[in-house]
Amino acid sequence: MDTSLAILILIGVSLAVVAIRNGRNADIFTFPFLFPAVTLAFVLVEFSDFMLNAGILFEIYRDTGTVTIALFMIASCAILGLSGYALGARGTVKMRTAPSGLQPPSERDIRYMHIASIVLGAMSFAAFLALASLSGGVEAYVFYSGSYSLEWRGLPVYLIFVVRLVYASIVIQLWLWVRTKRQRHLRWAALFALIPLINIIFIFRRSEVIKLGVFFGYFLTNYRYISIGRVPAFLGLVGMYGVFKIFPFLRNEAGKQLEMNELIDKALDRKTYEDTEIASGLFRIYHSMETGFFEYGAVFYNAVIGQFVPAGLVGTSIKSMLMLPMIEYTDSSFSAYRFYLSPMGFAQAYQQFWLFGGVIFFALGFFMARLESRRFDNRRIEIFLVLMIPSAVFTVSADLALFMPQMITWLIVTLICVPKVLGSPKASLAQQRSLVHQGR
């Protein structure tokens, strides 16, 4: 057995143990389960496939030391991410589900949050229709892959930003449902979920599956409407891996004509590995190794500028001046394989801070632990946490750069749409925490 494969298996087994320990009920939607489980299912499985079948491409990366660096980064990001979470959770009493006796919000706050959610939802639906009109209308956008014909710059970028505000509408309505027990809020959440459902069923967006699953699953498990054992959790992860592999082939008319067995064969039987996410991540590491150029956090700063500084108002030249230097992929025979692939979080971490890139995931784990430990104390924190869970998941298998602008967006939306609790209605919760602590 190749040494690299043996190390990969060791990392995978270690992460599997951590995931299995936390793979039940509400724990499924916490960092200690999602982080190792997603790393295992969407990074390590793909990496093992690459090692076993990529042939000469794998040999190039192995001989240049790129694979060794990649394995180190995966392991260090996993260890530091979980260590950051452990440090953030230290000194807190872990409450696996919502304690009984939580006070419902006041009628005034319910009305405010309900109206704010509807306003966001209406804006999202209007932006969705406007976005569809740019690709030939709703029918072309939904049924004939019109969204993939759009050039994602200028107006479409602004519109998709507004469309995604519907996630906040869904989470607010679900929070109101579990806290007030009023079924109308669940119906509103289902209505707002139509946009993500359209994106899943007709446009085959993988990220929407995770988001809807997290939003509904979090409240159903944390407020004890359903129980999920380890086996269903594992099967759900396998299902997500199937979605991850098959959905990209359904985004054009040729793929939609294939039978299910043909889709599975096409997804599993690759003729080339140069266009995989793992190859994209390895290329990024290889390029930084060869050039010695690192970004030192520029990916986060530039993502914020790219999201919140509109070139239409300040001008393209001024916006470009605000950007920090980024790695350019010229002078490399591998550059043709980069732009249409997810960059992979472990590779981006290396691009930022060399072998110390894992500190990014240490900070991420600490951040998520602090939110989780206080989620039942403060309505703003709980709603913000649920909105941020998918963003934390995507740092592993997709793009680190998305985290900062999404964090800023959901923080602002939460502060505006969720009123602060006045007074101190947390006495019963504080007492329960004390009782839990005494019982240990």
XYZ file of C-alpha atoms in Angstrom:
440
model
C 0.000 0.000 0.000
C 1.253 3.464 -0.882
C 2.306 5.452 2.208
C 0.126 8.392 1.157
C -2.941 6.158 0.982
C -2.154 4.665 4.403
C -1.942 8.144 5.940
C -5.199 9.118 4.244
C -6.928 6.049 5.700
C -5.565 6.857 9.173
C -6.936 10.410 8.949
C -10.260 9.059 7.714
C -10.618 6.503 10.515
C -9.796 9.144 13.150
C -12.375 11.562 11.788
C -14.937 8.765 11.466
C -14.580 8.008 15.189
C -15.206 11.666 16.088
C -18.195 11.877 13.724
C -19.766 8.640 15.004
C -19.476 9.826 18.615
C -21.493 12.924 17.720
C -23.788 11.398 15.089
C -27.131 11.406 16.902
C -30.148 13.703 17.135
C -29.354 17.407 17.636
C -25.594 16.712 17.742
C -25.771 16.060 13.988
C -26.064 19.808 13.465
C -23.072 20.734 15.604
C -19.509 21.382 14.515
C -18.021 18.167 16.049
C -20.186 16.056 13.707
C -20.465 18.163 10.570
C -16.800 19.163 10.337
C -15.260 15.646 10.461
C -18.158 14.058 8.562
C -17.982 16.487 5.648
C -14.177 16.258 5.579
C -14.465 12.486 5.425
C -17.260 12.249 2.852
C -16.409 15.114 0.516
C -12.633 15.458 0.818
C -11.054 12.165 1.859
C -13.266 9.888 -0.256
C -12.545 12.039 -3.304
C -8.859 12.137 -2.435
C -8.665 8.336 -2.162
C -10.372 7.989 -5.537
C -7.819 10.413 -6.983
C -4.911 8.484 -5.481
C -6.114 5.123 -6.791
C -7.184 6.153 -10.282
C -5.618 9.455 -11.400
C -2.459 7.741 -12.703
C 0.201 10.102 -14.053
C -1.464 13.195 -12.572
C -1.267 11.703 -9.060
C 2.352 10.709 -9.666
C 3.244 14.298 -10.641
C 1.754 15.684 -7.445
C 3.307 12.921 -5.350
C 6.782 13.366 -6.802
C 6.690 17.154 -6.287
C 5.669 16.739 -2.627
C 2.251 18.266 -3.217
C 0.374 15.212 -1.904
C 2.438 15.207 1.298
C 1.648 18.875 1.922
C -2.037 18.259 1.138
C -2.250 15.402 3.649
C -0.525 17.530 6.277
C -2.974 20.374 5.649
C -6.029 18.101 5.839
C -4.805 16.591 9.113
C -3.743 19.904 10.676
C -6.965 21.668 9.633
C -9.011 18.834 11.168
C -7.004 18.742 14.415
C -6.924 22.517 14.842
C -10.590 22.907 13.913
C -11.679 20.406 16.567
C -9.175 21.847 19.072
C -10.561 25.326 18.526
C -14.049 23.982 19.140
C -12.939 22.225 22.343
C -11.333 25.438 23.623
C -14.425 27.480 22.747
C -16.705 25.007 24.527
C -14.524 24.843 27.615
C -16.181 26.087 30.764
C -19.684 25.851 29.304
C -22.444 23.368 30.078
C -23.407 21.570 26.892
C -27.169 21.428 26.360
C -27.866 18.917 23.616
C -31.455 20.074 23.055
C -33.558 23.065 24.016
C -34.403 23.051 27.737
C -38.015 22.970 28.780
C -39.541 26.140 30.111
C -38.117 28.534 27.526
C -40.183 31.685 27.533
C -41.991 32.440 24.225
C -41.356 35.853 22.696
C -43.793 38.659 23.317
C -46.620 39.248 20.859
C -44.956 42.464 19.780
C -41.692 40.666 18.985
C -43.529 37.852 17.202
C -45.318 40.361 15.001
C -42.094 42.258 14.255
C -40.140 39.124 13.321
C -43.023 37.764 11.264
C -43.362 40.972 9.237
C -39.584 41.265 8.789
C -39.472 37.684 7.513
C -42.280 38.338 5.025
C -40.586 41.501 3.752
C -37.327 39.595 3.175
C -39.226 36.779 1.496
C -41.103 39.141 -0.814
C -37.830 40.812 -1.812
C -36.332 37.386 -2.522
C -39.219 36.234 -4.713
C -39.152 39.516 -6.663
C -35.385 39.189 -7.188
C -35.837 35.537 -8.250
C -38.331 36.543 -10.948
C -36.056 39.379 -12.116
C -33.102 36.987 -12.262
C -35.145 34.476 -14.257
C -36.152 37.172 -16.742
C -32.475 37.778 -17.554
C -32.137 34.208 -18.834
C -35.282 34.156 -20.977
C -38.026 33.873 -18.388
C -39.003 31.573 -15.549
C -39.539 28.552 -17.801
C -36.093 28.812 -19.395
C -34.430 29.569 -16.037
C -36.042 26.656 -14.201
C -36.601 23.925 -16.776
C -33.883 24.497 -19.387
C -30.778 25.315 -17.306
C -31.117 29.037 -18.002
C -29.321 29.943 -14.781
C -26.115 28.381 -16.120
C -26.187 30.627 -19.185
C -25.975 33.823 -17.110
C -22.743 35.746 -16.753
C -22.370 36.194 -13.005
C -21.285 39.791 -12.817
C -23.137 43.075 -12.391
C -26.928 42.856 -12.002
C -27.191 39.036 -11.658
C -24.790 39.150 -8.693
C -26.895 41.789 -6.930
C -30.092 39.858 -7.625
C -28.782 36.513 -6.360
C -27.649 38.270 -3.180
C -31.236 39.410 -2.566
C -32.646 35.998 -3.530
C -30.562 34.355 -0.813
C -32.123 36.550 1.873
C -34.979 34.045 1.763
C -32.829 31.775 3.964
C -33.263 34.260 6.800
C -37.047 34.245 6.204
C -37.088 30.455 6.528
C -35.018 30.373 9.720
C -36.984 33.173 11.420
C -40.292 31.463 10.683
C -38.980 28.107 11.933
C -37.733 29.750 15.124
C -41.142 31.350 15.648
C -42.783 27.972 15.049
C -40.788 26.073 17.685
C -41.011 28.883 20.226
C -44.739 29.684 19.816
C -46.078 26.277 18.607
C -48.154 28.105 15.996
C -48.474 26.088 12.797
C -48.862 29.133 10.570
C -45.172 29.888 10.990
C -44.287 26.403 9.715
C -46.513 27.021 6.686
C -44.744 30.319 6.018
C -41.369 28.599 6.275
C -42.541 25.967 3.757
C -43.691 28.738 1.409
C -40.332 30.519 1.575
C -38.589 27.183 0.992
C -40.053 27.074 -2.524
C -37.077 28.956 -3.977
C -34.462 26.553 -2.563
C -36.671 23.605 -3.578
C -36.827 24.891 -7.161
C -33.042 25.235 -7.115
C -32.739 21.624 -5.905
C -35.336 19.882 -8.068
C -34.872 21.740 -11.357
C -31.507 23.554 -11.210
C -29.647 20.877 -9.201
C -27.846 23.127 -6.759
C -26.005 20.952 -4.225
C -25.591 23.697 -1.642
C -29.359 24.175 -1.352
C -29.778 20.560 -0.218
C -27.411 21.177 2.687
C -29.005 24.495 3.613
C -32.590 23.241 3.691
C -31.514 20.086 5.516
C -29.703 22.106 8.170
C -32.462 24.702 8.630
C -35.305 22.232 9.105
C -33.204 19.510 10.736
C -31.776 21.830 13.377
C -35.157 22.901 14.731
C -36.764 19.470 14.426
C -34.002 17.815 16.465
C -33.105 20.580 18.919
C -36.743 21.020 19.890
C -37.376 17.252 19.997
C -39.882 16.898 17.178
C -37.865 13.998 15.724
C -34.980 11.736 16.736
C -32.208 10.710 14.354
C -29.940 7.775 15.141
C -26.427 7.145 13.894
C -27.541 4.861 11.041
C -29.980 7.401 9.499
C -27.314 10.094 9.937
C -24.804 7.928 8.078
C -27.323 7.152 5.313
C -28.046 10.872 4.986
C -24.344 11.514 4.514
C -24.176 8.811 1.828
C -27.171 10.427 0.128
C -25.446 13.799 0.195
C -22.361 12.255 -1.381
C -24.592 10.902 -4.166
C -26.053 14.373 -4.683
C -22.542 15.839 -4.707
C -21.477 13.438 -7.466
C -24.605 13.282 -9.649
C -26.114 16.792 -9.605
C -23.413 18.418 -11.800
C -24.299 16.044 -14.661
C -27.966 17.094 -14.505
C -27.267 20.763 -15.180
C -27.532 20.434 -18.947
C -30.086 18.900 -21.263
C -27.831 15.993 -22.245
C -27.452 14.920 -18.633
C -31.185 15.135 -17.970
C -31.808 12.547 -20.696
C -29.636 9.911 -19.003
C -31.102 6.996 -17.044
C -30.205 6.718 -13.363
C -27.769 3.834 -13.919
C -26.071 5.852 -16.667
C -25.763 8.850 -14.327
C -24.195 6.722 -11.610
C -21.757 5.156 -14.072
C -20.827 8.578 -15.417
C -20.304 9.983 -11.929
C -18.187 7.082 -10.692
C -16.294 6.089 -13.834
C -14.165 9.124 -14.632
C -12.014 9.283 -17.739
C -9.933 12.140 -16.330
C -9.261 13.495 -12.843
C -7.887 16.842 -13.967
C -11.303 18.480 -13.585
C -12.056 17.301 -10.027
C -12.187 19.456 -6.909
C -9.295 17.515 -5.362
C -7.136 18.164 -8.440
C -8.059 21.845 -8.143
C -6.973 21.881 -4.498
C -3.710 20.068 -5.231
C -2.958 22.466 -8.040
C -3.347 25.433 -5.705
C -0.908 23.905 -3.229
C 1.494 23.013 -6.041
C 1.427 26.546 -7.406
C 2.166 28.171 -4.032
C 4.962 25.669 -3.413
C 6.553 26.443 -6.777
C 6.191 30.238 -6.648
C 6.562 30.815 -2.897
C 3.676 33.298 -3.067
C 1.040 33.340 -0.309
C -1.977 35.578 0.173
C -1.870 36.176 3.968
C -5.633 36.465 4.364
C -6.271 38.482 1.197
C -8.929 35.962 0.128
C -11.167 37.085 3.024
C -10.615 40.808 2.560
C -11.173 40.631 -1.196
C -14.332 38.574 -0.736
C -15.781 41.307 1.488
C -14.819 44.040 -0.995
C -16.180 41.973 -3.869
C -19.516 41.469 -2.093
C -20.154 44.867 -0.538
C -18.428 47.429 -2.794
C -20.488 47.726 -5.997
C -18.398 48.522 -9.059
C -21.461 50.192 -10.575
C -21.276 52.912 -7.915
C -17.556 53.350 -7.247
C -16.248 52.290 -10.641
C -14.299 49.200 -11.674
C -10.910 50.876 -11.354
C -11.500 52.039 -7.768
C -12.827 48.632 -6.760
C -9.756 46.983 -8.292
C -7.504 49.386 -6.364
C -9.181 48.328 -3.119
C -8.346 44.681 -3.753
C -5.205 43.099 -2.310
C -2.851 41.102 -4.572
C -3.978 37.539 -5.195
C -2.231 34.524 -6.698
C -2.299 34.514 -10.490
C -2.145 31.174 -12.226
C -0.178 32.097 -15.319
C 3.001 30.283 -16.401
C 1.661 26.889 -15.381
C 0.600 23.956 -17.516
C -2.106 23.184 -14.960
C -3.881 26.554 -15.196
C -6.566 25.267 -17.573
C -8.091 23.165 -14.791
C -8.825 25.818 -12.195
C -11.608 28.302 -12.665
C -14.743 26.136 -12.720
C -13.922 24.061 -9.633
C -14.372 24.492 -5.878
C -10.975 25.464 -4.439
C -11.180 23.211 -1.310
C -10.703 24.772 2.129
C -7.510 22.950 3.118
C -5.799 24.127 -0.087
C -6.940 27.720 0.397
C -5.687 27.608 3.986
C -2.229 26.658 2.684
C -2.397 29.490 0.129
C -3.037 31.961 2.942
C -0.544 31.057 5.696
C 1.674 28.223 4.380
C 1.799 25.227 6.755
C 0.142 27.310 9.466
C -3.102 27.705 7.486
C -4.881 25.418 9.921
C -5.193 28.363 12.328
C -8.108 29.493 10.147
C -10.025 26.371 11.111
C -8.965 26.764 14.757
C -10.645 30.183 14.733
C -13.669 28.727 12.924
C -14.077 25.928 15.481
C -13.763 28.373 18.392
C -16.304 30.716 16.789
C -18.878 27.949 16.236
C -18.416 26.610 19.784
C -19.139 30.007 21.304
C -22.297 30.358 19.237
C -23.494 26.833 20.038
C -22.920 27.225 23.785
C -25.146 30.313 23.929
C -27.773 29.421 21.350
C -30.628 28.984 23.824
C -29.696 32.106 25.809
C -30.275 34.608 23.047
C -32.673 34.480 20.088
C -30.308 36.507 17.893
C -27.462 34.083 18.535
C -29.590 31.025 17.758
C -30.934 32.392 14.481
C -27.488 33.653 13.477
C -25.974 30.251 14.336
C -28.453 28.323 12.173
C -27.771 30.642 9.229
C -24.007 30.195 9.688
C -23.921 26.376 9.947
C -23.996 25.841 6.136
C -21.290 28.488 5.684
C -19.072 26.651 8.178
C -19.695 23.360 6.356
C -18.777 24.869 2.984
C -15.364 26.006 4.258
C -14.347 22.337 4.219
C -15.492 21.214 0.789
C -15.996 24.432 -1.161
C -14.675 27.940 -0.622
C -13.234 29.634 2.474
C -13.716 33.052 0.900
C -17.512 32.829 1.194
C -17.482 32.715 4.988
C -16.676 36.353 5.795
C -19.228 38.103 3.530
C -21.914 35.624 4.576
C -21.103 36.166 8.249
C -21.399 39.930 7.817
C -24.630 39.588 5.836
C -26.352 37.304 8.351
C -25.138 39.376 11.290
C -26.679 42.541 9.832
C -29.895 40.751 8.844
C -30.209 39.214 12.312
C -29.639 42.519 14.097
C -32.293 44.203 11.946
C -34.941 41.474 11.819
C -34.660 39.975 15.313
C -35.401 42.359 18.198
C -33.191 42.273 21.250
C -34.711 40.770 24.389
C -35.248 43.466 27.001
C -34.868 42.707 30.688
C -33.608 39.294 31.793
C -36.133 36.559 30.947
C -33.372 33.909 31.170
C -33.707 33.010 34.852
C -35.259 29.606 34.237
C -32.597 28.738 31.675
C -29.802 29.846 33.997
C -31.283 27.699 36.770
C -31.424 24.696 34.446
C -27.811 25.180 33.445
C -26.889 25.282 37.135
C -28.797 22.059 37.818
C -27.134 20.347 34.862
C -23.735 21.465 36.122
C -24.452 20.239 39.681
C -25.568 16.873 38.333
C -22.207 16.245 36.627
